[in-house]
Each structure stands twice: as C-alpha cells, then as structure tokens.
XYZ file of C-alpha atoms in Angstrom:
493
model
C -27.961 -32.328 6.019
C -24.640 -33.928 6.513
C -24.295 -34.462 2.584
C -24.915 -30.487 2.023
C -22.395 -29.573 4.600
C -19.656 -32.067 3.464
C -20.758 -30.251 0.134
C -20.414 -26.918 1.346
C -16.779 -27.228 3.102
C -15.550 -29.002 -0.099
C -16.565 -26.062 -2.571
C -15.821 -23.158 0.323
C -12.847 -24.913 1.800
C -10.152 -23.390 -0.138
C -11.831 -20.161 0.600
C -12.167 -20.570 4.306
C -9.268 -21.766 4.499
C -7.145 -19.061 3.565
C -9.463 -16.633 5.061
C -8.442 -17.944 8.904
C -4.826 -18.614 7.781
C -4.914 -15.138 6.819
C -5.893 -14.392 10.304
C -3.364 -16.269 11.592
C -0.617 -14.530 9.588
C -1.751 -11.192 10.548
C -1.511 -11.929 14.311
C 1.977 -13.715 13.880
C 3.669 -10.985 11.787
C 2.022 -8.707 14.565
C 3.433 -10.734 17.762
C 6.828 -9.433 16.406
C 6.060 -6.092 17.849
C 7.757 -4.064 15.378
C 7.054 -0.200 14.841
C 4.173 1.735 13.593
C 5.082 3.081 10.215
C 5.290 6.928 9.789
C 1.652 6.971 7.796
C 0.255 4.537 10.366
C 0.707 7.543 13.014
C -0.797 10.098 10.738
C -4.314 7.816 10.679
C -3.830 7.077 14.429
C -3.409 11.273 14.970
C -6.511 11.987 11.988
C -8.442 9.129 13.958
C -7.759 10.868 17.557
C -8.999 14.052 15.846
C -12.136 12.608 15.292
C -12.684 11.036 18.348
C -11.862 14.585 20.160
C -13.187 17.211 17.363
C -15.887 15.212 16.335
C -17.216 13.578 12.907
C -17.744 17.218 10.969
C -15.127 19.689 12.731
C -12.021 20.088 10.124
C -9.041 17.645 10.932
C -5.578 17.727 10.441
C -3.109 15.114 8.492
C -4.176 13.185 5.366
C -6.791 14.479 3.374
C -8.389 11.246 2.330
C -9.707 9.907 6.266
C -12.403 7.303 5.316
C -9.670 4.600 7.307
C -9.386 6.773 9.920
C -12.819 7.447 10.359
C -13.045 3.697 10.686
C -10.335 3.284 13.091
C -11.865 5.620 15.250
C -15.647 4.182 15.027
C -14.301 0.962 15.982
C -12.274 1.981 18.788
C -15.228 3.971 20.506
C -17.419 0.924 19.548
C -14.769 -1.681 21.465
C -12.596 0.025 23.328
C -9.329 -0.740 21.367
C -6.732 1.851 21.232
C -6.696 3.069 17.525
C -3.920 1.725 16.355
C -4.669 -2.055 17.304
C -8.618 -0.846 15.932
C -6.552 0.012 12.852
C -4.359 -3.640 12.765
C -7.468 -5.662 13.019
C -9.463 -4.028 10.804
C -6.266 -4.489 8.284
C -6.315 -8.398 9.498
C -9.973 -8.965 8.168
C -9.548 -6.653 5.072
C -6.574 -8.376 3.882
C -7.736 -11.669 4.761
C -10.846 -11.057 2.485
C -8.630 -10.043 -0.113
C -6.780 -13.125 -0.309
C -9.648 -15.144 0.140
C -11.502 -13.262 -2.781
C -8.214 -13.961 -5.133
C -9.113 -17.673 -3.975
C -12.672 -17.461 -4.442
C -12.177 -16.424 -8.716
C -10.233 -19.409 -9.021
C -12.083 -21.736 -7.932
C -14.670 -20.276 -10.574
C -12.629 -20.301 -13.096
C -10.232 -23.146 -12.668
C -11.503 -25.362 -10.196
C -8.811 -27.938 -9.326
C -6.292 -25.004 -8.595
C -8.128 -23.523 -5.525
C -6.250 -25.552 -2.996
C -2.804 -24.209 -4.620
C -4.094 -20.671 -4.906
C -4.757 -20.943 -0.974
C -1.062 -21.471 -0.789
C 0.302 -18.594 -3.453
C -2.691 -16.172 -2.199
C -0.661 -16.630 1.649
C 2.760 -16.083 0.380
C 2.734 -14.135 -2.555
C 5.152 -11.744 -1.197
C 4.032 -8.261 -2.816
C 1.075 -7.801 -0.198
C 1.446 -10.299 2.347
C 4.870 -8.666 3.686
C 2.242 -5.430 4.362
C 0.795 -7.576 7.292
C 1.917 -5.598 9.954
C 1.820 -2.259 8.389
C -1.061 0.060 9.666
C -1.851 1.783 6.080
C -5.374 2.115 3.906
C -4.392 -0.601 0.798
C -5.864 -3.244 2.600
C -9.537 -2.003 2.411
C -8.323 -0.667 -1.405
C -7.192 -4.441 -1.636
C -10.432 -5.991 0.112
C -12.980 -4.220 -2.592
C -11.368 -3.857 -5.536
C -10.867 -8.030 -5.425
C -14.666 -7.979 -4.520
C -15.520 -5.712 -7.415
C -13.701 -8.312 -9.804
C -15.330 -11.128 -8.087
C -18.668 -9.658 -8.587
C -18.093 -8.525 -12.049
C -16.807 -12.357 -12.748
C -20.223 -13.377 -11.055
C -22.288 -10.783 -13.303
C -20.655 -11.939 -16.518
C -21.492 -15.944 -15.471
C -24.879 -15.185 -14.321
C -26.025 -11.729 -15.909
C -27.995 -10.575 -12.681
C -28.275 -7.258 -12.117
C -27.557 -7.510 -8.162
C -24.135 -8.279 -8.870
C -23.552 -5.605 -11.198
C -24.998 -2.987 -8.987
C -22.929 -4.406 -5.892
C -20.054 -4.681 -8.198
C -19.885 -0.767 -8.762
C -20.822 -0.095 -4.833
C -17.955 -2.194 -3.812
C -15.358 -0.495 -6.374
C -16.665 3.067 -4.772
C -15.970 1.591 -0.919
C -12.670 1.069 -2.267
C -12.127 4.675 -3.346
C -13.204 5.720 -0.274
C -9.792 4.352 1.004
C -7.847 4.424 -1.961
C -9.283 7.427 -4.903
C -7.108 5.292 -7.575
C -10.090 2.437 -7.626
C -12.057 4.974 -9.739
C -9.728 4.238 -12.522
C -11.336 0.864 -12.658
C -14.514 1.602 -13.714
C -13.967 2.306 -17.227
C -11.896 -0.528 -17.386
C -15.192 -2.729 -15.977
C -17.119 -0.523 -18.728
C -14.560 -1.557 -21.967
C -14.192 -4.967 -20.668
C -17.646 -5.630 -20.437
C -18.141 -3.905 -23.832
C -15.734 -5.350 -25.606
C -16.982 -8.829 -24.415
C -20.210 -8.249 -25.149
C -22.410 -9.373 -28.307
C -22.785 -6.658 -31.574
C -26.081 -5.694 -30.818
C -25.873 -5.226 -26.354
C -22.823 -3.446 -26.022
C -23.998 -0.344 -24.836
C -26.537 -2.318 -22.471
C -23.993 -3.702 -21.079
C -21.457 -0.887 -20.351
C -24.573 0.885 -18.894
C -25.365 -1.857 -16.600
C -21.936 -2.465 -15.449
C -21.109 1.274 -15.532
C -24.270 3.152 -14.966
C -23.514 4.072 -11.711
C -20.514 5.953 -11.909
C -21.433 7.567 -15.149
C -24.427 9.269 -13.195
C -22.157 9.707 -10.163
C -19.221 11.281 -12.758
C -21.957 13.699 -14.422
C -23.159 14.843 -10.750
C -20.307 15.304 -9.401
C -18.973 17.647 -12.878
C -22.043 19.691 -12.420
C -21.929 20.549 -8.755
C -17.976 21.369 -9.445
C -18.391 23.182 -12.766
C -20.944 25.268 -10.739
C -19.043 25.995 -7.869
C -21.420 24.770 -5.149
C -18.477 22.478 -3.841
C -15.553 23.264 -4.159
C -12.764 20.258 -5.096
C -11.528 18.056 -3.112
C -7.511 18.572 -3.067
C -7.016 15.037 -3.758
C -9.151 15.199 -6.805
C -7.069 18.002 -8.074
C -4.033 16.031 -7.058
C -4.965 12.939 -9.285
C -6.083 14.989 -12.165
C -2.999 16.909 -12.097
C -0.990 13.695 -12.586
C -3.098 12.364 -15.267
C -2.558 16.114 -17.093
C -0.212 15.128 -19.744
C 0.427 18.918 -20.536
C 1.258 19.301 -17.088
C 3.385 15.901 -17.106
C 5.578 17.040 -20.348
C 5.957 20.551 -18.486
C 7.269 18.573 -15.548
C 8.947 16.294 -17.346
C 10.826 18.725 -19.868
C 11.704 20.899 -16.890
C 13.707 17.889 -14.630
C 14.967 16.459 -17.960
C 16.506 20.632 -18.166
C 17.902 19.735 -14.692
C 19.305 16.508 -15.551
C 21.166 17.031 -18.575
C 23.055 20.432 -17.543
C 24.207 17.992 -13.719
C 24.676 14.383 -15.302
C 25.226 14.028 -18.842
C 28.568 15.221 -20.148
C 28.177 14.757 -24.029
C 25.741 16.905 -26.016
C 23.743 13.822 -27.714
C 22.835 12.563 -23.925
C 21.623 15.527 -23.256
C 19.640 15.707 -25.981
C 17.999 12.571 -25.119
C 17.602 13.204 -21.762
C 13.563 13.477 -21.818
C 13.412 9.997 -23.097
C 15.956 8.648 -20.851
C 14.047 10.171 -17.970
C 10.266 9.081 -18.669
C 11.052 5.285 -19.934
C 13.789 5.501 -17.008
C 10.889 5.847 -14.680
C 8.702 3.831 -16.244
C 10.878 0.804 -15.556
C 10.225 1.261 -11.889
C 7.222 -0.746 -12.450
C 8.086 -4.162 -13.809
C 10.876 -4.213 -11.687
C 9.328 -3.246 -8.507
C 6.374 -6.180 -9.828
C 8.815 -8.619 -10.875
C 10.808 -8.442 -7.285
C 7.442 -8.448 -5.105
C 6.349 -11.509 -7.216
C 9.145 -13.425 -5.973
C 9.642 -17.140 -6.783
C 6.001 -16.808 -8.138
C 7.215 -15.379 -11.750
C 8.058 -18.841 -12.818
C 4.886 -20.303 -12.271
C 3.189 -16.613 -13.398
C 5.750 -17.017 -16.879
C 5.118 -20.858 -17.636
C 1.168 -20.336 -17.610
C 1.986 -17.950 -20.632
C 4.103 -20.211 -21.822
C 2.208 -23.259 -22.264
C -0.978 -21.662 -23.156
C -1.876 -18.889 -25.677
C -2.264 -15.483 -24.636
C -5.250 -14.897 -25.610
C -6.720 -17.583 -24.240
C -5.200 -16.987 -20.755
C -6.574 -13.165 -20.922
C -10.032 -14.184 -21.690
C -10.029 -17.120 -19.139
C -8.850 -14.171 -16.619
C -11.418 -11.014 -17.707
C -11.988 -8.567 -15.715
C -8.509 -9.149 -13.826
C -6.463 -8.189 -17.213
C -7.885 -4.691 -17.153
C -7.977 -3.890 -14.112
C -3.938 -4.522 -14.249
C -3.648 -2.457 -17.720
C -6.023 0.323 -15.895
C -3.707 0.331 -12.604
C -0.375 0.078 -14.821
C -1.776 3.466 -15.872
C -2.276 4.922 -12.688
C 1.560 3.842 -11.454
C 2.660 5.674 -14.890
C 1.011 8.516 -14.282
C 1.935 8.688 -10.320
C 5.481 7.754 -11.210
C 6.035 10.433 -13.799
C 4.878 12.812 -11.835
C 6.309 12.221 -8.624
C 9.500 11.164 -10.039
C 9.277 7.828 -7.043
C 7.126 4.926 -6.584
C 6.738 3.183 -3.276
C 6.695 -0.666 -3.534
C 3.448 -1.216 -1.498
C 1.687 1.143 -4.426
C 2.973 -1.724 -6.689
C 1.592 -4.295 -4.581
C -2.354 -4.312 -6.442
C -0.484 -5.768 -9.248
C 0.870 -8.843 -7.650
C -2.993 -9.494 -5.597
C -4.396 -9.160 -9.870
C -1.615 -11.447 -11.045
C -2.074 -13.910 -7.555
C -4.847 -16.134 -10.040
C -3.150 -16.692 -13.052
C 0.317 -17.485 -10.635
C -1.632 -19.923 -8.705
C -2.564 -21.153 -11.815
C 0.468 -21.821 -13.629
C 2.154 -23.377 -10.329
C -0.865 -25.692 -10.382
C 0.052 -26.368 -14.176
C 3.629 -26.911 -13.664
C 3.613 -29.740 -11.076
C 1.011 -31.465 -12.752
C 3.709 -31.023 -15.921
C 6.247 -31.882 -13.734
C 4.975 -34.052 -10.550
C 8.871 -35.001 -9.025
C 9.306 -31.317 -8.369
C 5.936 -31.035 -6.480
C 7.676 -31.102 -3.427
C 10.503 -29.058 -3.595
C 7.933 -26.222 -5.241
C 5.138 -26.317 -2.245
C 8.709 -26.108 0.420
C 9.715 -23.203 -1.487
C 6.217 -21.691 -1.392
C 6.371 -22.474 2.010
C 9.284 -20.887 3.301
C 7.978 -17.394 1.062
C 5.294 -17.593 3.397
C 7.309 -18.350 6.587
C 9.665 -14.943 5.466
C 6.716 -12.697 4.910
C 5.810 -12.994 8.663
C 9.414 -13.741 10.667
C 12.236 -11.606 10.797
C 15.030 -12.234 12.224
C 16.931 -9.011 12.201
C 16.917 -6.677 15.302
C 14.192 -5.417 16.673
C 14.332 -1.479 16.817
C 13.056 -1.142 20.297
C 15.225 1.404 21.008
C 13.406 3.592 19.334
C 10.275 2.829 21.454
C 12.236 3.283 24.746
C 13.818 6.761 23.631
C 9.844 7.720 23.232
C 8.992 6.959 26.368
C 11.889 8.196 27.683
C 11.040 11.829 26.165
C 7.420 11.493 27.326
C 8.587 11.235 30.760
C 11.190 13.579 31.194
C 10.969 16.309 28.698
C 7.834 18.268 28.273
C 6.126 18.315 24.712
C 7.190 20.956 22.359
C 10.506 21.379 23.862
C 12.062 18.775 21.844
C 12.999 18.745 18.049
C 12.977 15.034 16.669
C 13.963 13.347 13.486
C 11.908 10.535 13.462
C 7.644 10.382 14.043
C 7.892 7.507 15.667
C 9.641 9.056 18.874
C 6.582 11.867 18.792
C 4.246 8.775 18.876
C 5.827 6.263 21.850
C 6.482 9.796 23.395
C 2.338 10.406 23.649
C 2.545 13.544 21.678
C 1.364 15.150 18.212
C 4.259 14.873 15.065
C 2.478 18.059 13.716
C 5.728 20.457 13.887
C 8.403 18.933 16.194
C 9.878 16.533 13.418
C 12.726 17.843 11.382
C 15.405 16.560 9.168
C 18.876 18.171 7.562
C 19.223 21.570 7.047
C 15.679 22.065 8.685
C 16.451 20.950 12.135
C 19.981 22.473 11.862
C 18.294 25.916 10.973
C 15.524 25.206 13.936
C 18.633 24.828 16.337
C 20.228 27.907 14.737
C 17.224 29.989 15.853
C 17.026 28.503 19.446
C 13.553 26.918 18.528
C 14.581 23.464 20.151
C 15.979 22.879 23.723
C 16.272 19.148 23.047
C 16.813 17.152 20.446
C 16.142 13.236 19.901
C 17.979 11.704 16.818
C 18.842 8.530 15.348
C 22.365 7.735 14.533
C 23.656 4.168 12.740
C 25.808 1.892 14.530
C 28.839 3.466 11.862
C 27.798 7.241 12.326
C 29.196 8.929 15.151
C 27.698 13.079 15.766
C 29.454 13.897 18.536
C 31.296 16.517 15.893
C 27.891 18.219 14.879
C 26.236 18.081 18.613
C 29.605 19.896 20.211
C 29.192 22.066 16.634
C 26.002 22.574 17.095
C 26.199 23.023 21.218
C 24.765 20.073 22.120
C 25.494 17.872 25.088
C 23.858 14.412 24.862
C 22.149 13.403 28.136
C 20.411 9.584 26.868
C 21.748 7.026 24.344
C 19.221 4.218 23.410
C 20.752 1.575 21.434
C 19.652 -1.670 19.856
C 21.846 -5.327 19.150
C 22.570 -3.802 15.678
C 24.052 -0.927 17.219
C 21.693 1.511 15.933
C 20.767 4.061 18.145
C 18.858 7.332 19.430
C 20.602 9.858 20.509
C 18.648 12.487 22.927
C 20.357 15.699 23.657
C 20.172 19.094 25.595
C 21.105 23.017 24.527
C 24.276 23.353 26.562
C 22.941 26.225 28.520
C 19.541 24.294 29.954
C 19.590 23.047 33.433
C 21.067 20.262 34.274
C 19.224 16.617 32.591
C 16.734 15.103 34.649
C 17.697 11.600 35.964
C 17.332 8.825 33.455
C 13.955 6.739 34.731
C-alpha cells in the first residue's frame, strides 16, 4: 500500500503540487485587496440579476452569463457574496489550468514536470490575472483539459477521452465562444496525424460532436425557430472578411487623409494598417512571456522544428487556431487587450518549461541564477508594491452614505460598485458627462483626477463646488462635487 502511494505522489507530485501552490497564489495576490475590475462588476451586477429575476427572466449586462450564472449558484449554495463566489471559483479554475499545462508534460517529457511546476506558477501572461474577477479562467481551465484529453485519446485511442475531450472544449465556450474555434483545429490535427486509410474515422471521432451540434444548430437558425444569439453574430461578423476589407478600407480612408502627408503613404495605408495591427500579437505574446522566451527560443533552437511540433500536437494548433481568432478580433476592433493574448502564453507554458529544463541541463552553473530569476517572476505576479487605490473605495462609500442613488454622475464603475448601487446609466466620461451636466441631469458628480491634474478650472466652469476629496500616497484622487445651487453638503461621515 505504502509502495503504491509513494508511487502515486511521485508521478502526481508535480501536478499536485502546482495545483495547491496555485491556491496559494490566488489567495496572496488577493490579500492585497486591490479593486474589482470594471468587467468584474458587470458579472457581479448580471449575477445579482439572477439571484433577484431569477434563472429565465431577461438580464441586463454581458450577453454571454454562463460565469455569472455560476457566481450566483455558488453564492446561494454558500453564502459568499458574489464577487468572492466569483474569486474562488477563478482560484480553482486557474489552478487546474496550470496544473493541466503540468500534467501534458509529464506525458510527454517526463523529467521536466518538476520545472514546468515552476514556469506553469510564474509564467507571467496569465498568472498576473490572479486577482482579476473575469471569465478566461474557466476558458483557460477547459480548453487545457480538452488538449490534455485529446493528448490522452491520441496515446490510448479510447473513445471516453475523445467524447470528454469535445464536452470539455464546449464548457469552455460556455465562458469564452472563441473555444469553438478549436474544434476544427482538434479535427485537422487529428487528421493530419492519422494513417492513409482512418483519417476520416478519426476526424469523426474527435469531431463528431460538434459537427452534429454545428448542423443542428444551422438548421434551427436557417429556419428561424431561434433566433441568433448576438454574440454569434458578433464573432461571425469578425471572421467576415468582406466585412473586414469594408472596415478596413474605410479606417485606412480615415487614416491617410489625418496622418500621412505624401501621396505614396497614403496609398499604402491599407497595408500599413492591417500588418500594423497584426503586430499587436507577437508583441503583446513576446512581453507576457517574459524571461520565459529564452528558454521558449533555445528549445527551437537546439531541436528541429518539426520534431518539437509533433512532440507538442494538439498544443501547436490550438495556438495557430487562436492566432486566428486574435487576427480576426484585432482587425476588427482595431485593439487587443493583453489578457485576450494570455491563451497563447498557457499553450506555449510546455514547450517553455521544456526548453528551461533543456538549457540548465546544457548549461548546469547557470541553474541557479535561472530558477532565482523564475522565482522572483513569480514573486512579481502576486506583490505590488505601488499604492494601493483605496481611495477610490472610500469615495464609494462615501457616496453610498450621503448622496442618494441616481443623483450622482460618476466617471469610474468602481465608485457605483463600493457605493452599493447599479453602473447601468450613472457612469459617464468626456463630452458625455459634460453634456449630462449641461442638461442638469446630475446634481453630483464623483471624478478621478491624477496627482498632476488639477479641475478646479472645469468644476467653477462647469458650476461645480467640490464638497469631498479622497486621495491616495500617489496623490491620485476622487474628487466628489455638488451643482452650486443644491443645499448645502451633508457632513463628511
């Protein structure tokens, strides 16, 4: 018994390992206390709406609420306010990501498992999400159990992991709609792989599912008996490449007649406008992979290419399919966020882990200094020692005590959320808020101002008398301000 369970830890204990140091991440990026993020309070407000509404009355905010729906099953279930019901479920999710990215290479390259631990924990592109309350970690958590699946399919050939594989890879739709772009790269993996004679078997098996999902779905749209989901038409928008060259010629219009002053740059401003947002990518990737490109470049370097991309399948295209996706979001939306990047570094995590493993065997003086450096990258994805923006928490509770909700016109979410009430139509910015003042539409008005701006000009333009000032050591502050001709402020409390 003892010999099976000193067994046991020694194959799982990579895996286990990073799974609780995960844990332990999550809850020490969270004792910072820093602020929810702007979507984080549109999945705590969808997530209140079903708690109040209920599971099948319409609900405002995002239009893709599978996380929200979770957050607010597990808060009725424990208890939890929904945004720590949101944070935990995050901790687990991302922790079974990492340990996942563990998990395939200690299939595939054994004595690297203990080194992936360490990468998988401070690879920076998704670990410095830790205290974000947004839906990638469940996209995260399932796609890297899809892979790990398909990996397990292709060793074994059972259908059980095949069938799980595509189940898993539709969970993570559910909070992320870009995992469907992963199937057919699961289906031409698995294809191309395959022996002459059981291709097709094998994209069936592997893709058989969503094909009869894909031709249900067409037929209940194509006949109108439901209607389509405005995220669906969203996403195939973006992937409409007459839509994207209509888009694309029309801001490249823009462009040249504002920026370029010489008739050939204008004439090449189309190109100079897709490719220049296609760049985006790698550098976003190169900057969230940190100190781990050198490892991630010398395992190409000291092995062939094609060897390391069959060593790797499926993870190779399911980074070619989601390179697609960022293209096509990119060029459309003419911005990319960095955390939309972050998939890429969790698919490149293996072969990085990899190649660090590779180099200080190469190179076993520099062992070391390498597992300090990866080190620290894990101590900076989870401390911070810049100033803590609790200002803007106190200016929220402030409002929520002393002005009454829908009175106020704010800049900033986050001073609708501490305050207790819905963002929905109180949060302006620019010419908006100056046009909602213009009308008489906002008797107060809560506003952040850096520590170098100073709007005393545009409150006395604007008739404006501040009443509260909320500032933080970086001088940063919030600003909270009356119409001239209210009553006089209420004490500050």
């Amino acid at each position: 018994m003892m010999a099976r369970l000193a067994a046991w830890g020694q194959r799982s204990g990579p895996v286990v390992a990073t799974y609780v140091g995960s844990l332990l991440l999550s809850l020490a990026a969270h004792a910072r206390g820093d602020l929810i993020g702007r979507d984080g309070i549109l999945y705590v407000e969808t997530a209140r709406a079903f708690l109040d509404l209920g599971l099948w009355a319409p609900h405002p905010g995002i239009d893709w609420q599978f996380f929200s729906l979770l957050m607010a099953g597990l808060s009725a279930l424990t208890g939890l306010d929904l945004a720590t019901a949101g944070n935990l479920l995050n901790a687990f999710l991302l922790a079974g990501a990492c340990a996942l990215a563990v998990a395939m290479v200690r299939q595939r390259m054994p004595e690297a498992a203990w080194v992936a631990a360490l990468v998988a924990l401070a690879m920076p592109g998704y670990n410095g999400y830790r205290d974000d309350l947004i839906r990638e970690h469940g996209f995260w958590c399932f796609s890297m159990l899809a892979f790990w699946l398909a990996m397990k399919w292709q060793a074994h050939g059972r259908w059980r992991e095949a069938i799980a594989c595509q189940l898993a890879l539709g969970v993570a739709a559910l909070f992320r709609l870009e995992a469907v772009a992963f199937y057919p790269a699961l289906m031409l993996w698995a294809g191309l792989a395959a022996p002459a004679g059981q291709r097709l078997r094998r994209v069936l098996v592997i893709g058989g599912l969503p094909l009869a999902g894909g031709l249900l779905a067409g037929m209940l749209l194509g006949s109108g008996a439901v209607p389509m989901p405005s995220r669906v038409s969203y996403y195939l928008d973006a992937a409409n490449p007459l839509h994207k060259l209509h888009v694309l010629k029309e801001a490249a219009g823009r462009m040249s007649d504002t920026v370029f002053p010489f008739k050939y740059s204008r004439e090449e401003a189309g190109y100079i406008l897709f490719f220049g947002l296609l760049s985006i990518i790698p550098v976003k990737f190169l900057k969230m992979t940190g100190v781990f490109l050198v490892p991630l470049a010398y395992l190409f370097a000291v092995q062939p290419l094609r060897a390391v991309l069959a060593r790797w399948q499926p993870l190779a295209w399911a980074f070619l399919a989601y390179l697609l996706v960022l293209a096509a979001f990119v060029t459309h939306q003419f911005f990319l966020s960095a955390r939309y990047v972050s998939l890429l570094s969790l698919l490149a995590m293996p072969l990085a882990a990899a190649g660090l493993f590779l180099l200080m065997r190469r190179h076993p003086r520099w062992k070391g200094p390498m597992l300090a450096l990866a080190v620290l990258t894990l101590a900076a994805n989870v401390i911070s020692f810049s100033p803590r923006k609790t200002h803007i928490v106190e200016a929220g509770r402030w409002l929520g005590a002393n002005v009454a909700e829908g009175q106020a016109c704010l800049t900033n979410s986050r001073l609708a959320y501490y305050a207790g009430w819905r963002v929905g139509g109180i949060v302006f910015e620019g010419s908006d808020l100056d046009r909602m003042i213009g009308e008489g539409r906002c008797a107060w008005v809560a506003m952040e101002a850096g520590r170098k701006e100073n709007p005393d000009a545009w409150l006395k333009q604007n008739r404006l008398q501040e009443v509260r000032r909320f500032e933080n050591a970086a001088g940063d502050a919030v600003i909270i301000a009356r119409r001239m001709d209210l009553p006089p402020a209420p004490s500050a409390r």
